mmCIF file of C-alpha atoms and ligand atoms in Angstrom:
data_model
loop_
_atom_site.group_PDB
_atom_site.id
_atom_site.type_symbol
_atom_site.label_atom_id
_atom_site.label_comp_id
_atom_site.label_asym_id
_atom_site.label_seq_id
_atom_site.Cartn_x
_atom_site.Cartn_y
_atom_site.Cartn_z
ATOM 1 C CA MET A 1 -67.184 270.819 244.835
ATOM 2 C CA SER A 2 -70.005 268.112 244.376
ATOM 3 C CA GLU A 3 -69.777 264.989 246.055
ATOM 4 C CA THR A 4 -69.823 261.146 244.136
ATOM 5 C CA ARG A 5 -72.438 259.958 245.482
ATOM 6 C CA HIS A 6 -73.928 255.867 245.470
ATOM 7 C CA ASN A 7 -77.474 256.192 246.450
ATOM 8 C CA TRP A 8 -79.247 257.889 243.886
ATOM 9 C CA THR A 9 -82.778 256.845 243.936
ATOM 10 C CA LYS A 10 -84.967 256.356 240.640
ATOM 11 C CA GLU A 11 -87.169 259.254 241.899
ATOM 12 C CA GLU A 12 -84.506 262.085 242.370
ATOM 13 C CA ILE A 13 -83.252 260.922 238.971
ATOM 14 C CA LEU A 14 -86.477 261.807 237.229
ATOM 15 C CA ALA A 15 -86.708 264.837 238.722
ATOM 16 C CA ILE A 16 -83.380 266.241 237.746
ATOM 17 C CA TYR A 17 -84.230 264.830 234.152
ATOM 18 C CA ASN A 18 -87.384 266.492 233.980
ATOM 19 C CA LYS A 19 -86.125 269.972 235.168
ATOM 20 C CA PRO A 20 -86.404 272.898 233.355
ATOM 21 C CA LEU A 21 -83.844 272.769 230.210
ATOM 22 C CA MET A 22 -81.993 276.144 231.245
ATOM 23 C CA GLU A 23 -81.635 274.985 235.271
ATOM 24 C CA LEU A 24 -80.509 271.255 233.882
ATOM 25 C CA LEU A 25 -78.038 272.702 231.628
ATOM 26 C CA TYR A 26 -77.103 275.226 233.789
ATOM 27 C CA GLU A 27 -76.546 272.303 236.821
ATOM 28 C CA ALA A 28 -74.838 270.101 234.714
ATOM 29 C CA ALA A 29 -72.410 272.525 233.374
ATOM 30 C CA THR A 30 -71.659 273.593 236.996
ATOM 31 C CA ILE A 31 -70.400 270.166 238.203
ATOM 32 C CA HIS A 32 -68.854 269.363 234.693
ATOM 33 C CA ARG A 33 -66.423 272.457 235.265
ATOM 34 C CA GLU A 34 -65.720 271.161 238.428
ATOM 35 C CA HIS A 35 -64.334 267.865 237.305
ATOM 36 C CA HIS A 36 -63.099 268.195 234.324
ATOM 37 C CA ASP A 37 -61.594 270.956 231.701
ATOM 38 C CA PRO A 38 -64.755 272.181 229.545
ATOM 39 C CA ASN A 39 -63.158 272.159 226.268
ATOM 40 C CA VAL A 40 -61.161 268.839 226.498
ATOM 41 C CA VAL A 41 -62.927 265.928 225.039
ATOM 42 C CA GLN A 42 -61.284 262.403 224.165
ATOM 43 C CA VAL A 43 -61.189 260.763 221.351
ATOM 44 C CA SER A 44 -62.074 257.198 221.027
ATOM 45 C CA THR A 45 -61.825 254.974 217.581
ATOM 46 C CA LEU A 46 -63.750 251.952 217.897
ATOM 47 C CA LEU A 47 -62.896 249.466 215.956
ATOM 48 C CA SER A 48 -64.898 246.180 214.489
ATOM 49 C CA VAL A 49 -62.170 243.198 215.246
ATOM 50 C CA LYS A 50 -64.660 240.472 214.800
ATOM 51 C CA THR A 51 -68.045 241.588 212.744
ATOM 52 C CA GLY A 52 -71.481 239.712 212.900
ATOM 53 C CA GLY A 53 -72.394 235.890 213.740
ATOM 54 C CA CYS A 54 -73.239 236.581 217.151
ATOM 55 C CA SER A 55 -75.278 234.270 218.914
ATOM 56 C CA GLU A 56 -77.284 236.682 221.326
ATOM 57 C CA ASP A 57 -80.479 238.354 220.316
ATOM 58 C CA CYS A 58 -80.279 241.887 221.255
ATOM 59 C CA GLY A 59 -83.145 243.124 219.854
ATOM 60 C CA TYR A 60 -80.683 246.453 218.622
ATOM 61 C CA CYS A 61 -77.978 244.873 216.867
ATOM 62 C CA PRO A 62 -77.345 243.720 213.322
ATOM 63 C CA GLN A 63 -74.788 241.549 213.745
ATOM 64 C CA ALA A 64 -77.073 238.910 215.757
ATOM 65 C CA ALA A 65 -76.668 236.534 213.732
ATOM 66 C CA ARG A 66 -80.129 235.548 213.815
ATOM 67 C CA TYR A 67 -81.558 238.646 212.188
ATOM 68 C CA HIS A 68 -81.600 239.196 208.273
ATOM 69 C CA THR A 69 -79.410 242.338 208.256
ATOM 70 C CA ASP A 70 -76.751 243.780 205.139
ATOM 71 C CA ILE A 71 -74.192 243.658 207.286
ATOM 72 C CA GLU A 72 -70.931 241.521 206.209
ATOM 73 C CA GLY A 73 -69.577 239.522 208.225
ATOM 74 C CA ASN A 74 -65.727 239.020 208.942
ATOM 75 C CA ASP A 75 -63.183 236.725 211.089
ATOM 76 C CA LEU A 76 -61.250 238.083 213.923
ATOM 77 C CA MET A 77 -58.943 240.689 212.553
ATOM 78 C CA SER A 78 -54.963 239.739 212.400
ATOM 79 C CA VAL A 79 -52.501 242.006 214.921
ATOM 80 C CA LYS A 80 -51.244 243.709 211.967
ATOM 81 C CA GLN A 81 -54.125 245.226 210.742
ATOM 82 C CA VAL A 82 -55.659 245.945 213.891
ATOM 83 C CA LYS A 83 -52.028 247.665 214.654
ATOM 84 C CA ALA A 84 -52.367 249.639 211.502
ATOM 85 C CA GLN A 85 -55.901 250.878 211.667
ATOM 86 C CA ALA A 86 -54.582 251.836 215.614
ATOM 87 C CA LEU A 87 -51.770 254.151 213.987
ATOM 88 C CA ARG A 88 -54.648 255.434 211.614
ATOM 89 C CA ALA A 89 -56.630 256.983 214.626
ATOM 90 C CA LYS A 90 -53.881 258.086 216.432
ATOM 91 C CA SER A 91 -52.702 260.610 213.135
ATOM 92 C CA GLY A 92 -56.193 261.208 213.323
ATOM 93 C CA GLY A 93 -56.214 262.746 216.980
ATOM 94 C CA SER A 94 -57.800 259.695 218.955
ATOM 95 C CA SER A 95 -56.340 258.264 222.021
ATOM 96 C CA ARG A 96 -58.126 255.143 222.610
ATOM 97 C CA VAL A 97 -58.686 252.646 220.098
ATOM 98 C CA CYS A 98 -61.521 250.364 221.277
ATOM 99 C CA MET A 99 -61.646 246.599 219.574
ATOM 100 C CA GLY A 100 -65.117 245.144 219.537
ATOM 101 C CA ALA A 101 -65.730 241.563 219.271
ATOM 102 C CA ALA A 102 -69.639 240.227 217.877
ATOM 103 C CA TRP A 103 -69.205 237.562 220.772
ATOM 104 C CA ARG A 104 -71.454 236.166 223.741
ATOM 105 C CA ASN A 105 -68.637 235.666 225.998
ATOM 106 C CA VAL A 106 -64.788 235.237 225.765
ATOM 107 C CA LYS A 107 -63.595 231.726 224.790
ATOM 108 C CA ASP A 108 -59.611 230.699 226.119
ATOM 109 C CA GLY A 109 -57.548 229.545 222.935
ATOM 110 C CA GLU A 110 -56.171 231.019 220.165
ATOM 111 C CA GLU A 111 -58.271 234.059 219.281
ATOM 112 C CA PHE A 112 -58.068 235.248 222.578
ATOM 113 C CA ASP A 113 -54.518 234.828 222.647
ATOM 114 C CA GLN A 114 -54.921 236.936 219.367
ATOM 115 C CA VAL A 115 -56.934 239.730 221.159
ATOM 116 C CA LEU A 116 -54.083 239.646 223.937
ATOM 117 C CA GLU A 117 -51.534 240.522 221.464
ATOM 118 C CA MET A 118 -53.493 243.435 219.951
ATOM 119 C CA VAL A 119 -54.001 244.735 223.207
ATOM 120 C CA ARG A 120 -50.626 244.747 223.860
ATOM 121 C CA THR A 121 -49.363 245.926 220.246
ATOM 122 C CA ILE A 122 -51.694 248.981 220.848
ATOM 123 C CA ASN A 123 -50.769 250.014 224.404
ATOM 124 C CA LYS A 124 -46.969 250.177 223.435
ATOM 125 C CA LEU A 125 -47.943 252.789 220.671
ATOM 126 C CA ASP A 126 -49.217 254.739 223.553
ATOM 127 C CA MET A 127 -52.684 254.955 222.745
ATOM 128 C CA GLU A 128 -55.330 253.760 225.729
ATOM 129 C CA VAL A 129 -56.730 250.177 224.639
ATOM 130 C CA CYS A 130 -60.478 248.957 225.587
ATOM 131 C CA CYS A 131 -62.255 245.684 224.427
ATOM 132 C CA THR A 132 -65.988 244.859 224.434
ATOM 133 C CA LEU A 133 -65.791 241.372 223.866
ATOM 134 C CA GLY A 134 -68.859 239.807 225.544
ATOM 135 C CA MET A 135 -68.676 238.658 229.283
ATOM 136 C CA LEU A 136 -65.538 238.081 230.862
ATOM 137 C CA THR A 137 -64.349 235.388 233.625
ATOM 138 C CA GLU A 138 -61.845 236.821 236.642
ATOM 139 C CA ASN A 139 -59.400 235.085 234.919
ATOM 140 C CA GLN A 140 -59.752 236.658 231.415
ATOM 141 C CA ALA A 141 -59.839 239.754 233.118
ATOM 142 C CA LYS A 142 -57.002 239.987 234.548
ATOM 143 C CA ARG A 143 -54.873 238.324 231.341
ATOM 144 C CA LEU A 144 -56.356 241.478 229.596
ATOM 145 C CA ALA A 145 -54.884 243.731 232.636
ATOM 146 C CA GLU A 146 -51.638 242.275 232.506
ATOM 147 C CA ALA A 147 -51.636 242.539 228.541
ATOM 148 C CA GLY A 148 -52.380 246.471 229.049
ATOM 149 C CA LEU A 149 -55.693 246.912 229.011
ATOM 150 C CA TYR A 150 -56.974 250.387 230.255
ATOM 151 C CA ALA A 151 -60.393 249.580 230.041
ATOM 152 C CA TYR A 152 -63.174 247.016 229.490
ATOM 153 C CA ASN A 153 -66.371 248.308 227.863
ATOM 154 C CA HIS A 154 -69.831 245.972 229.161
ATOM 155 C CA ASN A 155 -72.952 248.594 228.482
ATOM 156 C CA LEU A 156 -76.054 247.576 230.830
ATOM 157 C CA ASP A 157 -78.017 249.213 228.050
ATOM 158 C CA SER A 158 -81.318 249.868 229.941
ATOM 159 C CA SER A 159 -82.826 249.505 233.035
ATOM 160 C CA GLU A 160 -83.166 246.196 234.333
ATOM 161 C CA GLU A 161 -87.082 246.066 234.089
ATOM 162 C CA TYR A 162 -86.623 246.885 230.329
ATOM 163 C CA TYR A 163 -83.514 244.560 229.944
ATOM 164 C CA LYS A 164 -86.039 241.611 229.687
ATOM 165 C CA GLU A 165 -87.860 243.767 226.322
ATOM 166 C CA VAL A 166 -84.785 243.600 224.193
ATOM 167 C CA ILE A 167 -82.778 240.586 225.184
ATOM 168 C CA SER A 168 -83.725 237.217 226.103
ATOM 169 C CA THR A 169 -80.276 235.467 225.763
ATOM 170 C CA ARG A 170 -78.455 236.319 229.205
ATOM 171 C CA GLY A 171 -79.620 238.618 232.196
ATOM 172 C CA TYR A 172 -78.556 241.774 233.452
ATOM 173 C CA GLN A 173 -76.984 239.925 236.464
ATOM 174 C CA ASP A 174 -74.320 238.326 234.026
ATOM 175 C CA ARG A 175 -73.890 241.846 232.714
ATOM 176 C CA LEU A 176 -73.263 243.190 236.665
ATOM 177 C CA ASP A 177 -70.804 239.988 237.010
ATOM 178 C CA THR A 178 -68.466 241.045 234.590
ATOM 179 C CA ILE A 179 -68.283 244.186 235.681
ATOM 180 C CA ASP A 180 -67.364 242.717 238.839
ATOM 181 C CA ASN A 181 -64.704 240.601 237.602
ATOM 182 C CA VAL A 182 -63.237 243.374 235.410
ATOM 183 C CA ARG A 183 -62.810 245.571 239.275
ATOM 184 C CA LYS A 184 -60.807 242.942 240.325
ATOM 185 C CA THR A 185 -57.919 244.444 238.139
ATOM 186 C CA ASN A 186 -57.048 247.831 237.333
ATOM 187 C CA VAL A 187 -58.808 248.144 234.346
ATOM 188 C CA THR A 188 -61.151 250.884 234.304
ATOM 189 C CA VAL A 189 -65.071 250.158 233.557
ATOM 190 C CA CYS A 190 -66.862 251.553 230.514
ATOM 191 C CA SER A 191 -70.368 251.142 230.703
ATOM 192 C CA GLY A 192 -73.832 253.119 229.596
ATOM 193 C CA GLY A 193 -76.653 252.303 227.166
ATOM 194 C CA ILE A 194 -78.934 253.061 224.621
ATOM 195 C CA ILE A 195 -82.131 255.381 225.137
ATOM 196 C CA GLY A 196 -84.438 255.402 221.536
ATOM 197 C CA MET A 197 -85.611 251.728 222.324
ATOM 198 C CA GLY A 198 -89.282 252.116 222.805
ATOM 199 C CA GLU A 199 -88.116 252.441 227.209
ATOM 200 C CA ASN A 200 -89.971 254.741 229.424
ATOM 201 C CA LEU A 201 -88.186 257.724 231.276
ATOM 202 C CA GLU A 202 -88.137 255.782 234.118
ATOM 203 C CA ASP A 203 -85.910 252.894 232.373
ATOM 204 C CA ARG A 204 -83.455 255.671 231.302
ATOM 205 C CA ALA A 205 -83.319 256.860 235.234
ATOM 206 C CA GLY A 206 -83.356 253.063 236.396
ATOM 207 C CA MET A 207 -80.194 252.638 234.271
ATOM 208 C CA LEU A 208 -78.938 255.322 235.856
ATOM 209 C CA VAL A 209 -79.885 254.506 239.414
ATOM 210 C CA ALA A 210 -77.894 251.193 238.433
ATOM 211 C CA LEU A 211 -74.586 252.667 236.902
ATOM 212 C CA SER A 212 -74.683 255.192 239.333
ATOM 213 C CA THR A 213 -74.679 253.573 242.514
ATOM 214 C CA LEU A 214 -71.876 251.140 241.249
ATOM 215 C CA ASN A 215 -69.002 251.752 243.783
ATOM 216 C CA PRO A 216 -66.447 253.170 241.913
ATOM 217 C CA GLN A 217 -68.521 254.169 239.575
ATOM 218 C CA PRO A 218 -67.524 253.600 235.815
ATOM 219 C CA GLU A 219 -64.632 255.753 234.649
ATOM 220 C CA SER A 220 -66.830 256.179 231.357
ATOM 221 C CA THR A 221 -70.059 255.875 230.068
ATOM 222 C CA PRO A 222 -71.193 255.851 226.771
ATOM 223 C CA ILE A 223 -74.599 257.192 225.558
ATOM 224 C CA ASN A 224 -76.184 255.598 222.576
ATOM 225 C CA ALA A 225 -79.084 256.889 220.561
ATOM 226 C CA LEU A 226 -80.391 254.162 218.909
ATOM 227 C CA VAL A 227 -79.474 253.969 215.078
ATOM 228 C CA ALA A 228 -82.577 251.156 214.216
ATOM 229 C CA VAL A 229 -81.131 249.058 211.396
ATOM 230 C CA GLU A 230 -83.739 247.040 209.098
ATOM 231 C CA GLY A 231 -84.438 243.831 209.902
ATOM 232 C CA THR A 232 -83.359 243.964 213.681
ATOM 233 C CA PRO A 233 -86.449 243.764 215.906
ATOM 234 C CA LEU A 234 -86.074 247.387 216.590
ATOM 235 C CA GLU A 235 -86.346 248.251 213.293
ATOM 236 C CA ASP A 236 -89.346 250.776 213.517
ATOM 237 C CA GLU A 237 -88.256 252.839 216.537
ATOM 238 C CA LYS A 238 -88.440 256.539 216.003
ATOM 239 C CA PRO A 239 -84.717 258.309 216.295
ATOM 240 C CA VAL A 240 -84.731 260.215 219.697
ATOM 241 C CA SER A 241 -84.904 263.729 219.832
ATOM 242 C CA ILE A 242 -81.929 266.330 220.221
ATOM 243 C CA TRP A 243 -83.540 267.135 223.479
ATOM 244 C CA GLU A 244 -84.036 263.697 225.275
ATOM 245 C CA MET A 245 -80.064 263.416 224.340
ATOM 246 C CA ILE A 246 -79.056 266.746 226.079
ATOM 247 C CA ARG A 247 -81.186 265.560 228.777
ATOM 248 C CA MET A 248 -80.034 262.181 228.877
ATOM 249 C CA VAL A 249 -76.486 263.753 228.641
ATOM 250 C CA ALA A 250 -76.761 266.190 231.844
ATOM 251 C CA THR A 251 -78.513 264.088 233.980
ATOM 252 C CA THR A 252 -75.664 261.255 233.618
ATOM 253 C CA ARG A 253 -73.122 264.319 234.305
ATOM 254 C CA ILE A 254 -75.044 265.090 237.626
ATOM 255 C CA VAL A 255 -74.995 261.806 238.719
ATOM 256 C CA MET A 256 -71.849 260.959 237.927
ATOM 257 C CA PRO A 257 -69.889 263.916 238.195
ATOM 258 C CA GLU A 258 -66.610 262.298 237.510
ATOM 259 C CA THR A 259 -67.111 259.879 234.729
ATOM 260 C CA GLN A 260 -66.274 260.891 231.442
ATOM 261 C CA VAL A 261 -69.858 260.668 229.361
ATOM 262 C CA ARG A 262 -69.767 259.564 225.799
ATOM 263 C CA LEU A 263 -71.609 260.597 223.037
ATOM 264 C CA SER A 264 -71.738 257.646 221.403
ATOM 265 C CA ALA A 265 -74.007 256.433 218.489
ATOM 266 C CA GLY A 266 -76.548 258.387 216.681
ATOM 267 C CA ARG A 267 -74.237 261.121 216.272
ATOM 268 C CA THR A 268 -74.890 261.541 212.649
ATOM 269 C CA GLN A 269 -78.453 262.347 213.331
ATOM 270 C CA MET A 270 -76.897 265.468 215.515
ATOM 271 C CA THR A 271 -76.213 268.608 214.057
ATOM 272 C CA ARG A 272 -73.552 270.317 215.425
ATOM 273 C CA GLU A 273 -75.514 272.606 217.367
ATOM 274 C CA GLY A 274 -76.880 269.856 219.346
ATOM 275 C CA GLN A 275 -73.761 268.532 219.525
ATOM 276 C CA ALA A 276 -72.461 271.506 221.003
ATOM 277 C CA MET A 277 -74.905 271.865 223.610
ATOM 278 C CA CYS A 278 -74.380 267.820 224.493
ATOM 279 C CA PHE A 279 -70.785 268.639 225.492
ATOM 280 C CA PHE A 280 -72.110 272.027 227.473
ATOM 281 C CA ALA A 281 -74.485 269.308 229.122
ATOM 282 C CA GLY A 282 -71.267 267.326 230.499
ATOM 283 C CA ALA A 283 -70.316 265.004 227.366
ATOM 284 C CA ASN A 284 -66.603 265.100 227.295
ATOM 285 C CA SER A 285 -65.723 261.918 225.013
ATOM 286 C CA ILE A 286 -66.991 260.999 221.327
ATOM 287 C CA PHE A 287 -66.284 257.875 219.130
ATOM 288 C CA ALA A 288 -64.329 258.740 216.221
ATOM 289 C CA GLY A 289 -64.408 256.759 213.022
ATOM 290 C CA ASP A 290 -66.886 256.634 210.084
ATOM 291 C CA LYS A 291 -67.691 253.507 211.486
ATOM 292 C CA LEU A 292 -69.485 252.316 214.490
ATOM 293 C CA LEU A 293 -68.772 249.223 214.734
ATOM 294 C CA THR A 294 -71.605 248.682 211.666
ATOM 295 C CA THR A 295 -73.566 251.722 211.652
ATOM 296 C CA PRO A 296 -72.597 255.253 210.714
ATOM 297 C CA ASN A 297 -70.541 258.032 212.290
ATOM 298 C CA PRO A 298 -69.328 260.971 211.560
ATOM 299 C CA ASP A 299 -65.936 261.046 209.547
ATOM 300 C CA VAL A 300 -62.835 261.952 211.603
ATOM 301 C CA ASN A 301 -62.607 265.487 209.468
ATOM 302 C CA GLU A 302 -65.777 266.648 210.053
ATOM 303 C CA ASP A 303 -65.187 266.230 214.150
ATOM 304 C CA MET A 304 -61.822 267.747 213.975
ATOM 305 C CA GLU A 305 -63.497 270.755 211.879
ATOM 306 C CA MET A 306 -66.432 270.579 214.490
ATOM 307 C CA PHE A 307 -63.694 270.791 217.671
ATOM 308 C CA ALA A 308 -62.035 273.669 215.840
ATOM 309 C CA VAL A 309 -65.344 275.357 215.576
ATOM 310 C CA LEU A 310 -66.334 274.955 219.210
ATOM 311 C CA GLY A 311 -62.298 275.627 220.658
ATOM 312 C CA LEU A 312 -62.217 272.001 221.679
ATOM 313 C CA GLU A 313 -59.295 270.004 222.093
ATOM 314 C CA PRO A 314 -58.811 265.988 222.327
ATOM 315 C CA GLN A 315 -57.977 264.886 225.222
ATOM 316 C CA LYS A 316 -54.272 263.467 225.494
ATOM 317 C CA PRO A 317 -53.687 259.627 226.364
ATOM 318 C CA PHE A 318 -53.569 258.655 229.972
ATOM 319 C CA THR A 319 -55.055 262.022 230.996
ATOM 320 C CA LYS A 320 -57.015 260.234 234.141
ATOM 321 C CA LYS A 321 -54.683 257.196 234.862
ATOM 322 C CA VAL A 322 -51.621 256.128 234.203
ATOM 323 C CA GLN A 323 -50.589 254.091 231.540
ATOM 324 C CA PRO A 324 -50.383 249.742 232.430
ATOM 325 C CA GLN A 325 -47.559 247.704 232.071
ATOM 326 C CA THR A 326 -47.410 245.473 229.356
ATOM 327 C CA VAL A 327 -46.296 241.673 230.207
ATOM 328 C CA GLU A 328 -45.261 239.674 227.324
ATOM 329 C CA ALA A 329 -46.940 236.455 226.675
ATOM 330 C CA GLN A 330 -44.062 234.648 227.253
ATOM 331 C CA ASP A 331 -43.861 236.176 231.269
ATOM 332 C CA SER A 332 -47.407 236.026 231.764
ATOM 333 C CA GLU A 333 -48.467 234.936 235.559
ATOM 334 C CA PHE A 334 -51.768 233.746 234.194
ATOM 335 C CA GLU A 335 -52.734 230.310 232.413
ATOM 336 C CA SER A 336 -55.544 230.124 230.349
ATOM 337 C CA LEU A 337 -57.528 227.925 232.520
ATOM 338 C CA GLY A 338 -59.868 226.934 229.225
ATOM 339 C CA GLU A 339 -62.754 227.977 230.984
ATOM 340 C CA LYS A 340 -66.444 227.214 229.886
ATOM 341 C CA PRO A 341 -68.415 229.162 232.128
ATOM 342 C CA LYS A 342 -72.202 228.963 232.051
ATOM 343 C CA TRP A 343 -74.175 231.886 232.037
ATOM 344 C CA THR A 344 -77.624 232.584 232.140
ATOM 345 C CA ARG A 345 -79.579 231.677 229.602
ATOM 346 C CA PRO A 346 -83.146 233.242 231.029
ATOM 347 C CA GLU A 347 -84.799 232.045 227.463
ATOM 348 C CA HIS A 348 -87.771 233.976 228.296
ATOM 349 C CA THR A 349 -89.652 234.880 224.828
ATOM 350 C CA ILE A 350 -89.332 238.341 223.220
ATOM 351 C CA GLU A 351 -92.326 238.596 220.650
ATOM 352 C CA ARG A 352 -90.672 241.253 218.528
ATOM 353 C CA ASN A 353 -87.277 239.255 218.420
ATOM 354 C CA GLU A 354 -89.321 235.841 217.221
ATOM 355 C CA ALA A 355 -90.920 237.991 214.902
ATOM 356 C CA ALA A 356 -87.757 239.318 212.952
ATOM 357 C CA LYS A 357 -86.192 235.736 213.331
ATOM 358 C CA GLU A 358 -88.939 234.433 211.545
ATOM 359 C CA LYS A 359 -88.813 236.879 208.801
ATOM 360 C CA ALA A 360 -84.728 236.436 208.703
ATOM 361 C CA LYS A 361 -84.850 232.780 208.012
ATOM 362 C CA ALA A 362 -87.952 233.010 205.394
ATOM 363 C CA LEU A 363 -85.718 235.358 203.783
ATOM 364 C CA LYS A 364 -82.685 233.484 204.000
HETATM 365 S S1 SF4 B 401 -74.510 243.691 221.133
HETATM 366 FE FE1 SF4 B 401 -72.697 241.728 221.114
HETATM 367 S S2 SF4 B 401 -73.558 240.384 222.078
HETATM 368 FE FE2 SF4 B 401 -75.681 241.678 221.572
HETATM 369 S S3 SF4 B 401 -76.096 240.613 219.876
HETATM 370 FE FE3 SF4 B 401 -74.407 242.340 219.236
HETATM 371 S S4 SF4 B 401 -72.398 241.599 219.074
HETATM 372 FE FE4 SF4 B 401 -74.016 239.776 220.406
#
């Protein structure tokens, strides 16, 4: 059986990515079968529990307040609304709910307490709960773990070098620090990135170096294809080809053999045949639901039809790790510290982000 290595170099990863496709697919599929059931795919539902109005400047994101996009912002959803959506997701075959909030970082207080209650509620439905809430302190990670969180998503997005071309309001090390804080608990780590943001192959390999040299490697890695949204700095980027997606998935599978590799944003631009090749190359997770936070996604029935055609089965919850216990708020051993951590504000300027901001100002 292939071993998990934590010392991959960019050159090795590039050599894998650039192999003749049939060899790459054969190698990735072989490793995939050694570590996973190739006919089982995890289905996750991504739920935007707080949409829009974010203070960050991520060049790909329509939720950044500074860009002019046509998404509608929402305040934090209620626990009741989230429970209803989770039940719907469960009946549609999802084993995991991932709740996303458009925050720079988690702030202690009422809203975070409400998110903790959402985590407790979903865990009690016997579904895996994941959150993506921005940067986290160690105490906040521990409180999420105690509520029954199964996974925390925090993407590295790209290579450290290219990250500076996409986001100017926080640094790569901030991302790694949050992942580190999650690792101080028993919550699993979900971290991946986006291709098609104008990065080169070295950047794709660089991102995989950063992810694969984490020890342990992330338990899940979403591979997103950019969905270019009008009004964002990356609005003019051309969609990535399916071949790039297949190569990226296969390379991720080879360097991160035990990780669940998730086909994420950009699936609406892929044919079923293209998605089938991604599954063959080692993808074993998808996001379900007609929206991925704010961008379109195939609807659940379409996905279940595709599963039937390909003979795939949705993965049962807690297949890879036991269900965490939920501790009720009144029994919590952690207090809200009211922390106001200072994260990096590198404040370098990205020309296209500035241009999109100016354009938005002119339109307002
Ligand atoms: S990706 Fe997240 S942090 Fe960045 S602008 Fe969008 S919501 Fe904010």
